[in-house]
Coordinates of C-alpha atoms and ligand atoms in Angstrom, one line a residue:
M1278 CA 34.0 -74.2 -97.6
S1279 CA 29.9 -73.3 -98.1
E1280 CA 29.5 -69.9 -100.1
L1281 CA 28.1 -71.1 -103.4
Y1282 CA 30.5 -69.4 -105.6
E1283 CA 33.2 -71.6 -103.8
R1284 CA 31.6 -74.7 -105.2
T1285 CA 32.8 -76.7 -108.6
A1286 CA 30.7 -77.2 -111.5
C1287 CA 30.5 -80.9 -110.5
E1288 CA 29.3 -80.1 -106.8
L1289 CA 26.6 -77.5 -107.9
V1290 CA 24.9 -79.8 -110.3
D1291 CA 24.6 -82.1 -107.1
L1292 CA 23.7 -79.5 -104.9
V1293 CA 20.4 -78.5 -107.7
K1294 CA 19.5 -82.1 -108.5
N1295 CA 19.4 -82.4 -104.9
G1296 CA 16.8 -79.4 -104.4
E1297 CA 19.0 -77.6 -101.7
T1298 CA 19.4 -74.3 -104.4
S1299 CA 18.2 -73.7 -108.4
W1300 CA 20.5 -72.2 -110.5
G1301 CA 18.7 -68.8 -110.1
E1302 CA 20.0 -68.7 -106.7
V1303 CA 23.6 -70.3 -108.2
A1304 CA 23.1 -66.9 -110.8
D1305 CA 22.5 -64.6 -107.8
A1306 CA 25.6 -66.0 -105.6
Q1307 CA 27.5 -65.2 -108.7
F1308 CA 26.7 -61.7 -109.2
R1309 CA 26.5 -60.7 -105.6
R1310 CA 30.2 -62.1 -105.3
I1311 CA 31.4 -60.0 -108.9
A1312 CA 29.9 -57.1 -107.5
A1313 CA 31.5 -57.5 -104.1
V1314 CA 35.3 -58.2 -105.4
E1315 CA 35.3 -56.9 -108.9
D1316 CA 36.3 -53.5 -108.0
R1317 CA 39.9 -55.4 -107.0
V1318 CA 39.6 -58.2 -109.0
K1319 CA 39.3 -56.2 -112.6
A1320 CA 38.6 -59.2 -114.3
F1321 CA 36.1 -59.0 -116.7
M1322 CA 36.3 -56.2 -119.4
T1323 CA 32.0 -56.8 -119.4
V1324 CA 29.4 -58.0 -117.4
T1325 CA 26.6 -60.1 -119.1
E1326 CA 24.1 -60.1 -115.7
D1327 CA 21.0 -59.6 -117.4
A1328 CA 22.2 -62.7 -120.3
G1329 CA 23.0 -64.8 -117.9
R1330 CA 20.0 -64.2 -114.8
A1331 CA 17.7 -65.1 -118.1
A1332 CA 20.1 -68.1 -118.7
A1333 CA 19.8 -69.8 -114.9
Q1334 CA 16.0 -68.7 -115.7
R1335 CA 15.8 -71.1 -118.3
A1336 CA 17.9 -73.6 -117.1
D1337 CA 15.8 -73.7 -113.8
A1338 CA 12.5 -74.3 -115.8
G1339 CA 14.2 -77.4 -117.3
G1340 CA 17.5 -76.8 -119.4
D1341 CA 18.6 -79.9 -120.7
P1342 CA 18.5 -81.5 -118.1
F1343 CA 21.5 -84.1 -119.8
N1344 CA 23.8 -81.5 -120.1
P1345 CA 26.2 -81.3 -116.8
L1346 CA 27.0 -77.7 -117.4
S1347 CA 22.9 -76.3 -117.9
G1348 CA 22.4 -73.4 -115.6
V1349 CA 26.7 -73.1 -114.2
P1350 CA 27.8 -69.9 -114.2
G1351 CA 31.3 -68.9 -116.8
A1352 CA 33.1 -66.4 -118.2
L1353 CA 35.0 -66.0 -122.2
K1354 CA 37.7 -64.6 -122.3
D1355 CA 37.5 -60.8 -124.7
N1356 CA 39.1 -63.0 -127.9
M1357 CA 35.9 -64.9 -128.0
C1358 CA 33.1 -63.7 -130.8
T1359 CA 30.0 -63.1 -129.2
R1360 CA 27.1 -62.1 -130.9
G1361 CA 25.7 -58.9 -129.4
I1362 CA 27.9 -58.6 -126.8
L1363 CA 31.4 -56.5 -126.9
T1364 CA 34.3 -58.6 -128.2
T1365 CA 37.5 -56.1 -127.9
C1366 CA 40.7 -58.6 -127.0
S1367 CA 40.9 -55.7 -124.5
S1368 CA 42.3 -53.0 -127.3
K1369 CA 41.6 -50.0 -128.0
I1370 CA 41.6 -50.3 -131.5
L1371 CA 37.8 -52.7 -130.3
H1372 CA 37.0 -51.0 -128.0
N1373 CA 33.1 -50.4 -129.5
W1374 CA 33.0 -53.8 -132.0
V1375 CA 30.0 -55.9 -131.5
P1376 CA 30.8 -59.3 -133.2
P1377 CA 27.4 -60.1 -135.6
Y1378 CA 28.3 -64.1 -134.5
D1379 CA 29.3 -66.6 -132.4
A1380 CA 32.8 -68.2 -132.1
T1381 CA 32.3 -71.8 -132.3
V1382 CA 33.2 -72.2 -128.8
T1383 CA 30.6 -69.8 -127.9
E1384 CA 27.7 -71.6 -129.7
K1385 CA 28.8 -74.9 -127.8
L1386 CA 28.6 -73.6 -124.7
M1387 CA 25.7 -71.4 -125.3
A1388 CA 24.1 -74.7 -126.3
T1389 CA 25.2 -76.8 -123.0
G1390 CA 23.2 -73.7 -121.2
M1391 CA 26.0 -71.9 -120.0
V1392 CA 25.0 -69.0 -117.8
L1393 CA 27.5 -66.3 -119.4
V1394 CA 28.7 -63.7 -116.5
G1395 CA 31.4 -62.2 -119.0
K1396 CA 34.4 -61.2 -121.1
T1397 CA 37.2 -61.2 -119.4
N1398 CA 40.6 -59.0 -119.3
M1399 CA 43.5 -60.0 -121.5
D1400 CA 46.5 -59.1 -122.5
E1401 CA 45.9 -56.7 -126.0
F1402 CA 45.3 -59.3 -128.5
A1403 CA 46.8 -62.4 -125.6
M1404 CA 50.4 -60.2 -126.4
G1405 CA 51.7 -60.3 -122.8
S1406 CA 51.7 -62.6 -119.6
S1407 CA 50.5 -59.9 -117.2
T1408 CA 47.5 -58.5 -118.3
E1409 CA 49.6 -55.3 -118.1
N1410 CA 49.6 -55.1 -121.5
S1411 CA 45.4 -55.1 -121.9
G1412 CA 44.8 -51.4 -123.2
F1413 CA 42.3 -50.7 -120.6
F1414 CA 43.4 -52.4 -117.1
T1415 CA 45.6 -54.7 -115.6
T1416 CA 43.5 -57.9 -113.8
R1417 CA 45.1 -58.4 -110.4
N1418 CA 45.9 -62.1 -108.7
P1419 CA 43.0 -63.3 -105.9
W1420 CA 45.5 -64.7 -104.2
D1421 CA 48.2 -61.5 -103.9
L1422 CA 45.9 -57.8 -105.1
N1423 CA 49.8 -56.7 -105.8
R1424 CA 50.9 -59.0 -107.7
V1425 CA 49.7 -60.2 -111.9
P1426 CA 47.9 -63.2 -112.3
G1427 CA 49.4 -64.3 -115.4
G1428 CA 48.4 -63.9 -119.0
S1429 CA 47.2 -63.3 -121.1
S1430 CA 44.6 -65.5 -120.5
G1431 CA 44.8 -63.7 -116.6
G1432 CA 41.2 -62.4 -116.7
S1433 CA 39.7 -65.5 -116.8
A1434 CA 41.8 -67.1 -114.5
A1435 CA 42.0 -64.6 -112.1
A1436 CA 37.9 -64.3 -112.2
V1437 CA 37.9 -68.8 -111.7
A1438 CA 40.1 -68.2 -108.6
A1439 CA 38.2 -65.4 -107.0
G1440 CA 35.2 -67.6 -107.1
E1441 CA 33.5 -64.7 -110.2
A1442 CA 32.9 -67.5 -112.4
V1443 CA 32.7 -71.6 -111.7
Y1444 CA 34.9 -71.8 -115.1
A1445 CA 36.1 -69.9 -117.9
L1446 CA 37.3 -70.4 -121.5
G1447 CA 40.7 -69.0 -122.4
S1448 CA 43.6 -69.0 -125.1
D1449 CA 47.0 -70.2 -125.4
T1450 CA 49.7 -69.6 -127.9
G1451 CA 52.3 -69.6 -125.9
G1452 CA 51.2 -70.8 -122.6
S1453 CA 48.6 -67.9 -122.5
I1454 CA 46.3 -70.6 -120.1
R1455 CA 48.7 -72.5 -118.6
Q1456 CA 50.9 -70.0 -116.8
P1457 CA 47.7 -67.6 -115.5
A1458 CA 46.3 -71.2 -114.2
A1459 CA 49.4 -71.6 -112.4
F1460 CA 49.9 -68.4 -110.7
C1461 CA 46.1 -68.2 -109.9
G1462 CA 46.6 -72.1 -108.5
I1463 CA 43.8 -73.2 -110.7
V1464 CA 43.6 -75.7 -114.0
G1465 CA 44.6 -74.7 -117.0
M1466 CA 44.5 -77.1 -120.4
K1467 CA 45.5 -76.0 -123.7
P1468 CA 44.4 -79.0 -126.1
T1469 CA 46.1 -80.7 -129.1
Y1470 CA 46.3 -78.0 -131.9
G1471 CA 43.6 -78.7 -134.0
R1472 CA 40.7 -80.4 -131.3
V1473 CA 39.2 -77.5 -130.3
S1474 CA 37.8 -74.9 -133.2
R1475 CA 39.3 -72.0 -133.4
F1476 CA 36.3 -70.1 -135.9
G1477 CA 35.4 -66.8 -133.9
L1478 CA 38.6 -66.5 -132.0
V1479 CA 40.2 -63.3 -132.3
A1480 CA 43.6 -64.5 -134.4
F1481 CA 46.6 -63.7 -132.9
G1482 CA 49.2 -67.0 -133.9
S1483 CA 47.5 -68.8 -136.1
S1484 CA 49.3 -72.1 -136.4
L1485 CA 50.0 -72.0 -132.2
D1486 CA 46.3 -70.6 -130.8
Q1487 CA 44.5 -73.2 -129.0
I1488 CA 41.2 -72.3 -126.8
G1489 CA 41.0 -74.7 -123.7
P1490 CA 39.3 -74.3 -120.0
L1491 CA 40.5 -73.2 -116.8
T1492 CA 38.6 -74.5 -113.9
K1493 CA 38.7 -75.4 -110.3
D1494 CA 39.3 -79.0 -110.5
M1495 CA 40.3 -81.7 -113.4
R1496 CA 36.9 -83.2 -113.2
D1497 CA 35.0 -80.3 -114.3
C1498 CA 38.4 -79.3 -116.7
A1499 CA 36.7 -82.9 -118.0
L1500 CA 33.8 -82.0 -118.6
V1501 CA 34.1 -77.7 -120.1
M1502 CA 36.8 -79.8 -122.3
N1503 CA 33.2 -82.5 -123.7
A1504 CA 31.2 -79.2 -124.3
I1505 CA 33.9 -77.4 -126.5
V1506 CA 35.9 -80.2 -128.3
G1507 CA 35.0 -81.4 -132.2
H1508 CA 35.2 -81.1 -135.9
D1509 CA 34.0 -77.8 -137.3
P1510 CA 33.6 -76.9 -141.1
N1511 CA 34.2 -73.3 -140.2
D1512 CA 37.9 -74.2 -139.8
A1513 CA 40.1 -75.6 -141.9
T1514 CA 42.8 -77.2 -139.1
S1515 CA 40.2 -78.5 -137.0
V1516 CA 40.5 -82.1 -136.7
P1517 CA 37.7 -85.0 -138.2
M1518 CA 37.7 -87.0 -135.6
E1519 CA 35.6 -88.1 -133.0
A1520 CA 36.7 -86.7 -129.1
P1521 CA 36.2 -89.5 -126.2
D1522 CA 34.3 -88.3 -123.1
F1523 CA 37.1 -87.1 -120.7
T1524 CA 35.5 -87.8 -118.1
E1525 CA 35.8 -91.6 -118.6
S1526 CA 39.8 -91.0 -117.9
L1527 CA 39.6 -89.5 -114.0
R1528 CA 40.4 -92.6 -113.0
E1529 CA 42.7 -93.3 -109.9
D1530 CA 45.2 -94.9 -111.3
V1531 CA 48.6 -94.1 -112.5
R1532 CA 50.2 -97.7 -112.4
G1533 CA 52.9 -98.7 -115.4
L1534 CA 52.7 -95.1 -117.0
R1535 CA 56.1 -93.7 -117.5
I1536 CA 56.6 -90.0 -117.2
G1537 CA 59.5 -88.4 -118.7
R1538 CA 61.2 -85.4 -116.8
P1539 CA 63.0 -83.6 -118.7
K1540 CA 66.2 -82.2 -117.9
E1541 CA 66.1 -79.1 -119.7
Y1542 CA 62.9 -77.6 -117.8
F1543 CA 65.0 -78.4 -114.1
P1544 CA 67.2 -76.2 -114.7
E1545 CA 70.2 -75.2 -112.0
E1546 CA 69.4 -71.5 -112.7
G1547 CA 66.3 -69.4 -113.4
I1548 CA 63.8 -71.0 -111.9
E1549 CA 62.7 -70.5 -108.3
P1550 CA 63.4 -73.0 -105.6
A1551 CA 59.9 -73.0 -104.4
V1552 CA 58.9 -74.2 -107.7
R1553 CA 61.2 -76.9 -108.5
D1554 CA 60.4 -78.1 -105.0
A1555 CA 56.8 -78.8 -105.0
V1556 CA 57.1 -80.1 -108.4
E1557 CA 59.6 -82.6 -107.6
T1558 CA 57.5 -83.9 -104.6
A1559 CA 54.9 -84.1 -107.4
L1560 CA 56.7 -85.9 -109.0
A1561 CA 57.7 -88.3 -106.4
S1562 CA 54.0 -88.7 -105.2
L1563 CA 53.4 -90.2 -108.7
A1564 CA 56.2 -92.6 -108.2
D1565 CA 54.5 -93.7 -105.1
L1566 CA 51.2 -94.2 -106.8
G1567 CA 52.8 -96.6 -109.2
A1568 CA 54.5 -94.9 -111.8
E1569 CA 57.7 -95.0 -112.9
I1570 CA 59.7 -91.6 -113.4
V1571 CA 62.1 -91.9 -116.5
E1572 CA 65.0 -89.0 -116.9
V1573 CA 64.5 -87.7 -120.8
S1574 CA 66.2 -85.2 -122.5
L1575 CA 64.3 -82.6 -125.3
P1576 CA 67.6 -81.0 -126.3
H1577 CA 66.6 -78.0 -128.5
T1578 CA 64.2 -76.5 -125.7
E1579 CA 66.9 -73.5 -126.1
Y1580 CA 65.6 -72.6 -128.7
A1581 CA 62.3 -72.5 -128.3
L1582 CA 62.1 -69.0 -127.2
P1583 CA 63.7 -67.5 -130.4
V1584 CA 61.7 -69.4 -132.7
Y1585 CA 58.4 -68.7 -130.7
Y1586 CA 59.1 -64.9 -130.7
L1587 CA 59.8 -65.3 -134.9
I1588 CA 56.9 -67.3 -135.7
A1589 CA 54.5 -66.0 -133.1
P1590 CA 54.8 -62.5 -133.9
S1591 CA 55.1 -62.7 -137.9
E1592 CA 51.4 -64.6 -137.6
A1593 CA 50.3 -61.9 -135.6
S1594 CA 51.8 -59.1 -137.9
S1595 CA 49.4 -60.5 -141.0
N1596 CA 46.9 -61.6 -139.0
L1597 CA 46.4 -57.8 -137.7
A1598 CA 46.7 -56.5 -140.8
R1599 CA 43.0 -56.2 -140.7
Y1600 CA 42.9 -53.6 -138.1
D1601 CA 42.6 -50.4 -140.5
G1602 CA 39.7 -48.6 -139.1
V1603 CA 37.6 -48.8 -142.4
R1604 CA 35.2 -51.3 -141.4
H1605 CA 35.1 -52.1 -137.7
G1606 CA 36.9 -50.3 -134.2
Y1607 CA 38.2 -47.4 -133.6
R1608 CA 39.0 -45.1 -136.4
T1609 CA 41.1 -41.7 -135.7
P1610 CA 38.4 -38.9 -135.9
G1611 CA 39.5 -35.5 -138.3
D1612 CA 39.5 -35.0 -140.7
V1613 CA 42.7 -36.6 -142.8
D1614 CA 43.6 -38.3 -145.9
M1615 CA 43.4 -42.3 -146.3
I1616 CA 46.7 -43.2 -145.7
E1617 CA 46.9 -40.6 -142.9
M1618 CA 43.8 -42.7 -141.5
Y1619 CA 45.4 -46.1 -141.8
L1620 CA 48.5 -44.8 -139.6
K1621 CA 46.9 -42.8 -137.3
T1622 CA 44.5 -45.4 -136.7
R1623 CA 46.8 -48.3 -136.1
D1624 CA 49.1 -46.0 -133.9
E1625 CA 46.5 -44.6 -131.5
G1626 CA 44.7 -48.2 -131.8
F1627 CA 47.6 -50.2 -131.0
G1628 CA 49.4 -50.7 -127.7
A1629 CA 53.2 -50.4 -127.5
E1630 CA 53.4 -54.6 -127.0
V1631 CA 51.1 -55.1 -130.1
K1632 CA 53.3 -52.4 -132.1
R1633 CA 56.5 -54.4 -131.1
R1634 CA 55.1 -57.4 -132.4
I1635 CA 54.2 -56.2 -135.5
M1636 CA 57.2 -54.8 -136.7
L1637 CA 59.1 -57.7 -135.8
G1638 CA 56.9 -59.9 -137.6
T1639 CA 56.7 -58.1 -140.5
Y1640 CA 60.8 -57.6 -140.5
A1641 CA 61.0 -61.6 -140.3
L1642 CA 58.9 -61.7 -143.3
S1643 CA 60.4 -59.4 -145.6
A1644 CA 62.0 -59.6 -148.4
G1645 CA 65.9 -60.3 -147.3
Y1646 CA 65.4 -61.3 -144.3
Y1647 CA 62.3 -64.2 -144.7
D1648 CA 65.1 -67.2 -144.8
A1649 CA 67.4 -66.1 -142.4
Y1650 CA 64.9 -65.3 -140.1
Y1651 CA 61.0 -67.1 -140.7
R1652 CA 62.4 -69.9 -142.4
K1653 CA 65.0 -70.8 -140.3
A1654 CA 62.9 -70.2 -137.0
Q1655 CA 60.2 -72.8 -139.1
Q1656 CA 63.0 -75.2 -139.0
V1657 CA 64.3 -75.3 -135.7
R1658 CA 60.5 -75.8 -135.3
T1659 CA 60.0 -79.0 -136.6
L1660 CA 63.5 -80.0 -134.3
I1661 CA 61.9 -79.0 -131.5
A1662 CA 58.7 -81.6 -132.3
R1663 CA 60.9 -84.1 -133.1
D1664 CA 62.7 -83.5 -129.8
F1665 CA 59.0 -84.7 -128.2
E1666 CA 59.0 -87.3 -130.9
R1667 CA 61.9 -89.1 -129.4
A1668 CA 60.6 -88.8 -126.1
W1669 CA 57.5 -90.8 -126.6
E1670 CA 59.7 -93.5 -127.9
K1671 CA 60.6 -93.8 -124.0
V1672 CA 57.7 -91.9 -121.9
D1673 CA 53.6 -91.9 -122.0
L1674 CA 53.7 -88.1 -120.6
L1675 CA 56.1 -85.5 -119.5
L1676 CA 56.0 -84.1 -116.3
T1677 CA 57.7 -80.2 -115.7
P1678 CA 57.2 -76.8 -113.8
S1679 CA 54.3 -74.8 -115.7
T1680 CA 56.3 -71.6 -115.0
P1681 CA 60.0 -70.3 -113.6
T1682 CA 58.3 -68.5 -110.8
V1683 CA 54.9 -68.0 -108.4
A1684 CA 53.5 -65.2 -109.8
F1685 CA 55.6 -61.4 -109.5
P1686 CA 54.8 -57.7 -108.6
I1687 CA 52.4 -55.7 -110.8
G1688 CA 54.8 -53.5 -112.6
E1689 CA 57.9 -55.7 -111.9
R1690 CA 58.7 -56.7 -115.5
A1691 CA 56.5 -54.9 -117.3
D1692 CA 59.2 -52.5 -118.9
D1693 CA 61.6 -55.2 -119.4
P1694 CA 60.1 -57.4 -122.8
L1695 CA 62.9 -60.2 -122.2
A1696 CA 62.2 -60.5 -118.3
M1697 CA 58.8 -61.1 -119.8
Y1698 CA 58.9 -63.6 -122.3
L1699 CA 61.0 -65.5 -120.2
N1700 CA 58.2 -66.6 -117.8
D1701 CA 57.3 -69.0 -120.7
I1702 CA 59.9 -71.2 -121.7
F1703 CA 58.5 -74.2 -120.3
T1704 CA 54.9 -73.7 -122.1
I1705 CA 55.7 -72.4 -125.5
P1706 CA 57.4 -75.6 -126.6
T1707 CA 54.1 -77.4 -126.8
N1708 CA 52.5 -74.5 -128.9
L1709 CA 55.3 -75.0 -131.5
A1710 CA 54.8 -78.8 -131.4
G1711 CA 51.1 -78.6 -131.2
L1712 CA 51.1 -80.8 -128.4
P1713 CA 48.2 -80.9 -125.2
A1714 CA 49.3 -79.9 -122.0
L1715 CA 48.1 -78.9 -118.5
S1716 CA 49.4 -76.8 -115.9
L1717 CA 47.4 -77.9 -112.5
P1718 CA 48.3 -76.8 -108.7
C1719 CA 50.5 -78.5 -106.4
G1720 CA 51.4 -76.2 -103.8
F1721 CA 52.6 -73.0 -102.5
S1722 CA 55.7 -71.0 -102.2
P1723 CA 56.9 -69.7 -98.5
E1724 CA 54.6 -66.3 -99.6
G1725 CA 51.7 -68.6 -99.9
L1726 CA 51.9 -68.0 -103.8
P1727 CA 49.9 -70.8 -105.8
V1728 CA 52.8 -73.3 -107.6
G1729 CA 51.6 -75.0 -111.1
L1730 CA 53.0 -78.5 -112.3
Q1731 CA 52.7 -79.2 -116.0
L1732 CA 51.6 -82.3 -117.9
I1733 CA 52.6 -82.7 -121.2
G1734 CA 50.8 -85.4 -123.6
K1735 CA 51.4 -87.1 -127.1
A1736 CA 49.0 -85.5 -130.0
F1737 CA 45.6 -85.8 -129.2
D1738 CA 46.2 -87.8 -125.9
E1739 CA 44.5 -85.8 -124.0
E1740 CA 43.3 -88.8 -121.8
T1741 CA 46.5 -89.7 -120.2
L1742 CA 46.5 -85.9 -118.7
F1743 CA 43.4 -86.4 -117.4
R1744 CA 44.4 -89.8 -115.9
V1745 CA 47.4 -88.6 -114.3
G1746 CA 46.3 -85.0 -113.1
Y1747 CA 43.2 -86.6 -111.4
T1748 CA 45.3 -89.5 -110.1
Y1749 CA 47.1 -86.6 -108.2
E1750 CA 44.9 -84.6 -107.6
R1751 CA 43.0 -87.0 -105.7
S1752 CA 46.1 -87.5 -103.6
T1753 CA 46.7 -83.4 -102.7
E1754 CA 44.6 -81.3 -101.3
W1755 CA 45.7 -78.2 -103.5
H1756 CA 42.7 -77.4 -105.5
R1757 CA 40.4 -77.1 -102.5
A1758 CA 42.3 -73.8 -101.3
R1759 CA 41.1 -70.7 -102.0
P1760 CA 42.3 -67.3 -101.6
T1761 CA 40.9 -65.2 -98.8
L1762 CA 39.0 -62.0 -100.7
P1763 CA 37.3 -60.7 -97.8
P1764 CA 33.6 -60.2 -99.5
Ligands
LIG702 N1 53.0 -65.2 -123.3 C1 53.2 -64.9 -124.6 C2 53.0 -63.9 -125.6 O1 53.3 -62.9 -125.1 C3 52.2 -66.1 -125.0 C4 50.8 -65.8 -125.2 C5 49.4 -66.5 -125.4 O2 49.6 -67.4 -125.3 N2 48.8 -65.9 -125.8 O3 53.0 -64.0 -126.8

């Protein structure tokens, strides 16, 4: 592995420090890689080459020598506001929207000296698991261009896996960081709800959304987490709490840790054998490394999907009411009265999945149905959170598959929303409970597609996830595998 675009952030920092390359050369290699493969991968909504190269020059001119991400090329999902740069959420209704302000995560990464390479494609408004719901085009999985990269942060995951960005941010409402990370063979972390500011993240399900890193390995994940966490007075749900230095948790030591294996996440049916085998093997190797594996049960797991598909659409139907063609984004052309303008703008601007969610949510919140659906879902959400609380009496973290299958072929589930929703069965409960979780590579299927395992932690205990994830990663070579995508 010798190409600059294949390197991790940490490796690049060492190369630059030793005078073997410069951030200008790194940016050069990065944009050349994008030019070479992007027409096949289609990870980006917008490529920001001029701004990226200018930032690389600043990094070479001194940058912030103490910042470990200064000069490193990264990408942002297109639902994170970037001042002066298109932020479309991959929706026709925002196709021309240029935000007048930066999201807090954008501001924080810019302050590290980030070389922004672009804004990544996603399922429209982050609703989906494959990027097939993008209002513009489908991103392809770099491991097999006929398969989906996962979603909704599919562009971010594909960009990192294909060497088009060293790291990227995604957002995760029900699995949208972890599922594409698993499908693309990289690391993806959803932090604890409240750990990372949502200010400037276009809202989908506000009680579930959380921003997190997609990276090539655990060390880079810790660096990006360090850069984006922290209290933000602009986000009332961000927690006023000092964040630790996550790189200090990168210790190869799992002795004495109790890892829970929730039996509901290893069902007899509905999971690919290759996925189950890889995850069981990972459990066994962690046991060899000194962890104790404990069987646990999370009995309300089966209700997580129906609960999520009431709560997330309810919040979405409220959040998306603002797109009415009046202030920004798309407005239907022609001479129509106001009501007609609202109706046509929304009809023409939103895609089918977004409309389905708005209808579901509006129904669940409507008078007469609110108690039966929305309130009931909130009550069951509490039961799901309590399942985890009980598990923490016995174990320090949980280990599960990230997804029931490896990346599926483009088109296979596009017309079957239920089959698509089922993909998130292992990731959704943690969003409902607000807990931190990460996906990291743990093997390959017989077709050569990556498999991911998920670690779930106690609230605000990302440190244990870093410790266990790092120890496991160091005992394998999975994270070094790169897809062959000839330039
Ligand atoms: N796939 C899930 C959905 O469609 C989760 C998406 C997400 O996490 N943003 O809602």
